[in-house]
């Protein structure tokens, strides 16, 4: 970590390639007794090298914008047939791109979208396979900003109305799946089973209506453990998840299961390395100010998320004291940790903010005109720069200002 930080500078995202491929294999293995496709949720971490690595290993992709679709195509053009397109606000241009690319499945989230997609498909004379993303009204214990499967949320079509909506698919659209996604960072398998149960019932109804349903897309959302002192066994988690879903898929019959894990595959593969700039005391409080900030990793500010923070250099003493770890951005919400028991840190030291591989770089911004960090992928003993650090020139290049006379 020290040598990577010296070589590439800080703040720096560092990912383990092995970790990501192992997590993908856990999923692929757990569901191997069924026809299935693991469609990695690109928004968790959309860096090209990571998409490429997953594509090589047979992963499909869940995209939520034309930009993400272009990313997958740039990483591996042949992956188009393994792409599902989700999202509640697809534009005509995004639909056209997806229709021309020949993706696997559109997850349609409203009647309006169904009408527009039908129009675009007719215009381009491209048939499209569609699933309706239904809202199963299932409660999940997670942060309110990442819970999506209840009636009051903006996502999906009310499951009670779905049957009527399927009848409206025009002749260019082939209704062949049902999809759900109930939220993110869900730790228990139970709500996934509950949602799948409701979907299975809808599939039975749709088949009675003579829709040839072949895909059940159960979305993503399987959570990880961010606290290092709490037990977490990823293998067991995936096993429980598979145990909740597979009997339902098997008893429905004739289905290919689509899975859309994001966080579970990449979160724990990545750390954000930051250098301590200053340590200052305001009254009783200690602030550790790092060169990383909320623009690099917004999860603590946005979701009150917890990330373990560890000094990279070994410690002689085990003494700890509470401190806030903060960035240079001019926002009180710019923190990585508050009142965290940490070993004493010195200016110039390196800290690693752990489990930052998902919803880290993909949510990074230029707030406070800070260039976004570089990213490095570690493959065994090799480390490869997969995104160079953004420069001030990169940021200014998009802007035009007329000189005032
Ligand atoms: C965000 C999202 C996912 C991935 O969620 P994770 O919690 O990262 O697994 C999957 N499917 C859809 C439709 C999403 O919006």
mmCIF file of N, CA and C in Angstrom, residues 121-196:
data_model
loop_
_atom_site.group_PDB
_atom_site.id
_atom_site.type_symbol
_atom_site.label_atom_id
_atom_site.label_comp_id
_atom_site.label_asym_id
_atom_site.label_seq_id
_atom_site.Cartn_x
_atom_site.Cartn_y
_atom_site.Cartn_z
ATOM 1 N N UNK A 121 -39.091 0.542 -30.898
ATOM 2 C CA UNK A 121 -38.793 -0.773 -31.474
ATOM 3 C C UNK A 121 -39.433 -0.883 -32.855
ATOM 4 N N UNK A 122 -40.676 -0.371 -32.990
ATOM 5 C CA UNK A 122 -41.368 -0.411 -34.277
ATOM 6 C C UNK A 122 -40.609 0.443 -35.291
ATOM 7 N N UNK A 123 -40.205 1.627 -34.858
ATOM 8 C CA UNK A 123 -39.478 2.558 -35.717
ATOM 9 C C UNK A 123 -38.183 1.923 -36.250
ATOM 10 N N UNK A 124 -37.445 1.260 -35.339
ATOM 11 C CA UNK A 124 -36.158 0.667 -35.741
ATOM 12 C C UNK A 124 -36.329 -0.753 -36.295
ATOM 13 N N UNK A 125 -37.558 -1.255 -36.260
ATOM 14 C CA UNK A 125 -37.829 -2.633 -36.660
ATOM 15 C C UNK A 125 -36.934 -3.626 -35.936
ATOM 16 N N UNK A 126 -36.855 -3.425 -34.647
ATOM 17 C CA UNK A 126 -36.092 -4.352 -33.797
ATOM 18 C C UNK A 126 -37.038 -4.917 -32.761
ATOM 19 N N UNK A 127 -37.067 -6.236 -32.650
ATOM 20 C CA UNK A 127 -37.870 -6.822 -31.583
ATOM 21 C C UNK A 127 -37.073 -6.778 -30.288
ATOM 22 N N UNK A 128 -37.792 -6.635 -29.183
ATOM 23 C CA UNK A 128 -37.087 -6.568 -27.897
ATOM 24 C C UNK A 128 -37.758 -7.486 -26.886
ATOM 25 N N UNK A 129 -36.927 -8.135 -26.100
ATOM 26 C CA UNK A 129 -37.449 -8.946 -24.999
ATOM 27 C C UNK A 129 -37.617 -8.031 -23.791
ATOM 28 N N UNK A 130 -38.774 -8.129 -23.169
ATOM 29 C CA UNK A 130 -39.006 -7.256 -22.021
ATOM 30 C C UNK A 130 -39.471 -8.047 -20.793
ATOM 31 N N UNK A 131 -39.138 -7.464 -19.645
ATOM 32 C CA UNK A 131 -39.709 -7.891 -18.371
ATOM 33 C C UNK A 131 -40.320 -6.645 -17.770
ATOM 34 N N UNK A 132 -41.366 -6.779 -17.003
ATOM 35 C CA UNK A 132 -41.805 -5.632 -16.223
ATOM 36 C C UNK A 132 -41.105 -5.728 -14.888
ATOM 37 N N UNK A 133 -40.553 -4.593 -14.446
ATOM 38 C CA UNK A 133 -40.049 -4.574 -13.081
ATOM 39 C C UNK A 133 -41.229 -4.269 -12.188
ATOM 40 N N UNK A 134 -41.576 -5.227 -11.358
ATOM 41 C CA UNK A 134 -42.724 -5.046 -10.493
ATOM 42 C C UNK A 134 -42.271 -4.615 -9.113
ATOM 43 N N UNK A 135 -43.141 -3.905 -8.452
ATOM 44 C CA UNK A 135 -42.882 -3.476 -7.088
ATOM 45 C C UNK A 135 -43.662 -4.422 -6.179
ATOM 46 N N UNK A 136 -42.947 -5.316 -5.472
ATOM 47 C CA UNK A 136 -43.629 -6.400 -4.761
ATOM 48 C C UNK A 136 -44.177 -5.984 -3.397
ATOM 49 N N UNK A 137 -43.913 -4.730 -2.987
ATOM 50 C CA UNK A 137 -44.320 -4.248 -1.670
ATOM 51 C C UNK A 137 -43.763 -5.143 -0.552
ATOM 52 N N UNK A 138 -42.438 -5.251 -0.546
ATOM 53 C CA UNK A 138 -41.751 -6.040 0.478
ATOM 54 C C UNK A 138 -40.889 -5.095 1.299
ATOM 55 N N UNK A 139 -40.961 -5.237 2.624
ATOM 56 C CA UNK A 139 -40.159 -4.385 3.501
ATOM 57 C C UNK A 139 -38.744 -4.935 3.613
ATOM 58 N N UNK A 140 -37.743 -4.033 3.561
ATOM 59 C CA UNK A 140 -36.356 -4.454 3.758
ATOM 60 C C UNK A 140 -35.724 -3.576 4.820
ATOM 61 N N UNK A 141 -34.908 -4.214 5.647
ATOM 62 C CA UNK A 141 -34.257 -3.453 6.705
ATOM 63 C C UNK A 141 -32.941 -2.894 6.186
ATOM 64 N N UNK A 142 -32.984 -1.701 5.637
ATOM 65 C CA UNK A 142 -31.771 -1.075 5.129
ATOM 66 C C UNK A 142 -31.969 0.432 5.213
ATOM 67 N N UNK A 143 -30.970 1.194 4.766
ATOM 68 C CA UNK A 143 -31.105 2.648 4.802
ATOM 69 C C UNK A 143 -32.246 3.072 3.874
ATOM 70 N N UNK A 144 -33.103 4.039 4.316
ATOM 71 C CA UNK A 144 -34.257 4.416 3.491
ATOM 72 C C UNK A 144 -33.887 4.841 2.061
ATOM 73 N N UNK A 145 -32.703 5.385 1.836
ATOM 74 C CA UNK A 145 -32.325 5.817 0.487
ATOM 75 C C UNK A 145 -32.043 4.642 -0.438
ATOM 76 N N UNK A 146 -31.840 3.440 0.102
ATOM 77 C CA UNK A 146 -31.518 2.303 -0.767
ATOM 78 C C UNK A 146 -32.526 1.174 -0.619
ATOM 79 N N UNK A 147 -33.695 1.509 -0.087
ATOM 80 C CA UNK A 147 -34.810 0.570 -0.071
ATOM 81 C C UNK A 147 -35.689 0.944 -1.259
ATOM 82 N N UNK A 148 -36.087 -0.050 -2.067
ATOM 83 C CA UNK A 148 -36.765 0.284 -3.326
ATOM 84 C C UNK A 148 -38.038 -0.516 -3.580
ATOM 85 N N UNK A 149 -38.316 -1.508 -2.725
ATOM 86 C CA UNK A 149 -39.357 -2.475 -3.071
ATOM 87 C C UNK A 149 -40.686 -2.273 -2.376
ATOM 88 N N UNK A 150 -40.973 -1.024 -1.946
ATOM 89 C CA UNK A 150 -42.279 -0.797 -1.329
ATOM 90 C C UNK A 150 -43.097 0.161 -2.173
ATOM 91 N N UNK A 151 -44.403 0.110 -1.957
ATOM 92 C CA UNK A 151 -45.320 0.842 -2.826
ATOM 93 C C UNK A 151 -45.025 2.340 -2.849
ATOM 94 N N UNK A 152 -44.511 2.877 -1.735
ATOM 95 C CA UNK A 152 -44.266 4.327 -1.719
ATOM 96 C C UNK A 152 -42.994 4.717 -2.482
ATOM 97 N N UNK A 153 -42.223 3.742 -2.972
ATOM 98 C CA UNK A 153 -41.007 4.064 -3.718
ATOM 99 C C UNK A 153 -41.313 4.270 -5.198
ATOM 100 N N UNK A 154 -40.391 4.990 -5.856
ATOM 101 C CA UNK A 154 -40.639 5.353 -7.252
ATOM 102 C C UNK A 154 -40.435 4.199 -8.216
ATOM 103 N N UNK A 155 -39.919 3.066 -7.729
ATOM 104 C CA UNK A 155 -39.484 1.986 -8.629
ATOM 105 C C UNK A 155 -40.594 1.002 -8.976
ATOM 106 N N UNK A 156 -40.534 0.509 -10.198
ATOM 107 C CA UNK A 156 -41.368 -0.617 -10.607
ATOM 108 C C UNK A 156 -42.833 -0.264 -10.808
ATOM 109 N N UNK A 157 -43.565 -1.318 -11.181
ATOM 110 C CA UNK A 157 -45.002 -1.215 -11.438
ATOM 111 C C UNK A 157 -45.692 -2.013 -10.339
ATOM 112 N N UNK A 158 -46.715 -1.462 -9.762
ATOM 113 C CA UNK A 158 -47.458 -2.157 -8.701
ATOM 114 C C UNK A 158 -47.775 -3.582 -9.158
ATOM 115 N N UNK A 159 -47.359 -4.545 -8.371
ATOM 116 C CA UNK A 159 -47.486 -5.950 -8.799
ATOM 117 C C UNK A 159 -48.950 -6.321 -9.065
ATOM 118 N N UNK A 160 -49.873 -5.607 -8.417
ATOM 119 C CA UNK A 160 -51.299 -5.926 -8.615
ATOM 120 C C UNK A 160 -51.799 -5.470 -9.979
ATOM 121 N N UNK A 161 -51.071 -4.532 -10.597
ATOM 122 C CA UNK A 161 -51.477 -4.009 -11.911
ATOM 123 C C UNK A 161 -50.714 -4.665 -13.057
ATOM 124 N N UNK A 162 -49.684 -5.434 -12.707
ATOM 125 C CA UNK A 162 -48.737 -5.899 -13.720
ATOM 126 C C UNK A 162 -49.418 -6.697 -14.834
ATOM 127 N N UNK A 163 -50.352 -7.560 -14.447
ATOM 128 C CA UNK A 163 -50.983 -8.445 -15.418
ATOM 129 C C UNK A 163 -51.648 -7.647 -16.546
ATOM 130 N N UNK A 164 -52.314 -6.565 -16.149
ATOM 131 C CA UNK A 164 -52.980 -5.709 -17.141
ATOM 132 C C UNK A 164 -51.959 -5.029 -18.044
ATOM 133 N N UNK A 165 -50.823 -4.614 -17.466
ATOM 134 C CA UNK A 165 -49.815 -3.901 -18.257
ATOM 135 C C UNK A 165 -49.163 -4.835 -19.284
ATOM 136 N N UNK A 166 -48.922 -6.081 -18.891
ATOM 137 C CA UNK A 166 -48.313 -7.031 -19.828
ATOM 138 C C UNK A 166 -49.144 -7.167 -21.107
ATOM 139 N N UNK A 167 -50.460 -7.043 -20.973
ATOM 140 C CA UNK A 167 -51.324 -7.204 -22.154
ATOM 141 C C UNK A 167 -51.115 -6.090 -23.162
ATOM 142 N N UNK A 168 -50.489 -4.966 -22.713
ATOM 143 C CA UNK A 168 -50.358 -3.796 -23.585
ATOM 144 C C UNK A 168 -49.087 -3.794 -24.422
ATOM 145 N N UNK A 169 -48.218 -4.803 -24.234
ATOM 146 C CA UNK A 169 -46.977 -4.831 -25.014
ATOM 147 C C UNK A 169 -47.338 -4.987 -26.487
ATOM 148 N N UNK A 170 -46.831 -4.086 -27.322
ATOM 149 C CA UNK A 170 -47.131 -4.140 -28.758
ATOM 150 C C UNK A 170 -46.434 -5.314 -29.426
ATOM 151 N N UNK A 171 -46.556 -5.394 -30.769
ATOM 152 C CA UNK A 171 -46.070 -6.605 -31.436
ATOM 153 C C UNK A 171 -44.546 -6.672 -31.519
ATOM 154 N N UNK A 172 -43.872 -5.533 -31.303
ATOM 155 C CA UNK A 172 -42.403 -5.580 -31.327
ATOM 156 C C UNK A 172 -41.798 -5.963 -29.975
ATOM 157 N N UNK A 173 -42.633 -6.005 -28.962
ATOM 158 C CA UNK A 173 -42.121 -6.329 -27.632
ATOM 159 C C UNK A 173 -42.582 -7.716 -27.215
ATOM 160 N N UNK A 174 -41.639 -8.490 -26.750
ATOM 161 C CA UNK A 174 -41.972 -9.847 -26.329
ATOM 162 C C UNK A 174 -41.858 -9.939 -24.812
ATOM 163 N N UNK A 175 -43.009 -9.999 -24.119
ATOM 164 C CA UNK A 175 -42.933 -10.098 -22.663
ATOM 165 C C UNK A 175 -42.458 -11.498 -22.284
ATOM 166 N N UNK A 176 -41.258 -11.598 -21.770
ATOM 167 C CA UNK A 176 -40.709 -12.931 -21.496
ATOM 168 C C UNK A 176 -40.098 -13.025 -20.107
ATOM 169 N N UNK A 177 -40.254 -11.969 -19.293
ATOM 170 C CA UNK A 177 -39.685 -12.044 -17.957
ATOM 171 C C UNK A 177 -40.420 -11.178 -16.958
ATOM 172 N N UNK A 178 -40.116 -11.421 -15.699
ATOM 173 C CA UNK A 178 -40.586 -10.557 -14.619
ATOM 174 C C UNK A 178 -39.369 -10.229 -13.778
ATOM 175 N N UNK A 179 -39.257 -8.961 -13.387
ATOM 176 C CA UNK A 179 -38.092 -8.593 -12.598
ATOM 177 C C UNK A 179 -38.498 -7.818 -11.345
ATOM 178 N N UNK A 180 -37.658 -7.935 -10.334
ATOM 179 C CA UNK A 180 -37.805 -7.156 -9.096
ATOM 180 C C UNK A 180 -36.417 -6.712 -8.649
ATOM 181 N N UNK A 181 -36.377 -5.663 -7.876
ATOM 182 C CA UNK A 181 -35.139 -5.293 -7.173
ATOM 183 C C UNK A 181 -35.611 -4.552 -5.933
ATOM 184 N N UNK A 182 -35.395 -5.142 -4.773
ATOM 185 C CA UNK A 182 -36.070 -4.614 -3.581
ATOM 186 C C UNK A 182 -35.208 -3.659 -2.770
ATOM 187 N N UNK A 183 -33.947 -3.497 -3.156
ATOM 188 C CA UNK A 183 -33.111 -2.546 -2.442
ATOM 189 C C UNK A 183 -31.685 -3.036 -2.363
ATOM 190 N N UNK A 184 -30.905 -2.334 -1.566
ATOM 191 C CA UNK A 184 -29.474 -2.614 -1.506
ATOM 192 C C UNK A 184 -29.035 -2.785 -0.063
ATOM 193 N N UNK A 185 -27.895 -3.468 0.126
ATOM 194 C CA UNK A 185 -27.328 -3.703 1.464
ATOM 195 C C UNK A 185 -28.368 -4.367 2.374
ATOM 196 N N UNK A 186 -28.978 -5.430 1.830
ATOM 197 C CA UNK A 186 -29.960 -6.215 2.578
ATOM 198 C C UNK A 186 -29.225 -7.441 3.113
ATOM 199 N N UNK A 187 -29.206 -7.599 4.428
ATOM 200 C CA UNK A 187 -28.350 -8.621 5.033
ATOM 201 C C UNK A 187 -29.033 -9.969 5.173
ATOM 202 N N UNK A 188 -30.392 -9.973 5.203
ATOM 203 C CA UNK A 188 -31.059 -11.247 5.426
ATOM 204 C C UNK A 188 -31.627 -11.766 4.107
ATOM 205 N N UNK A 189 -31.659 -13.081 3.949
ATOM 206 C CA UNK A 189 -32.144 -13.677 2.698
ATOM 207 C C UNK A 189 -33.667 -13.640 2.618
ATOM 208 N N UNK A 190 -34.296 -13.463 3.760
ATOM 209 C CA UNK A 190 -35.742 -13.626 3.859
ATOM 210 C C UNK A 190 -36.544 -12.727 2.902
ATOM 211 N N UNK A 191 -36.284 -11.398 2.863
ATOM 212 C CA UNK A 191 -37.083 -10.560 1.950
ATOM 213 C C UNK A 191 -36.905 -10.923 0.474
ATOM 214 N N UNK A 192 -35.738 -11.451 0.096
ATOM 215 C CA UNK A 192 -35.527 -11.877 -1.296
ATOM 216 C C UNK A 192 -36.472 -13.031 -1.626
ATOM 217 N N UNK A 193 -36.590 -13.966 -0.655
ATOM 218 C CA UNK A 193 -37.498 -15.101 -0.835
ATOM 219 C C UNK A 193 -38.937 -14.619 -0.954
ATOM 220 N N UNK A 194 -39.311 -13.665 -0.083
ATOM 221 C CA UNK A 194 -40.683 -13.147 -0.086
ATOM 222 C C UNK A 194 -41.010 -12.491 -1.427
ATOM 223 N N UNK A 195 -40.061 -11.704 -1.944
ATOM 224 C CA UNK A 195 -40.292 -11.026 -3.231
ATOM 225 C C UNK A 195 -40.394 -12.058 -4.349
ATOM 226 N N UNK A 196 -39.492 -13.039 -4.354
ATOM 227 C CA UNK A 196 -39.487 -14.055 -5.415
ATOM 228 C C UNK A 196 -40.794 -14.849 -5.409
#
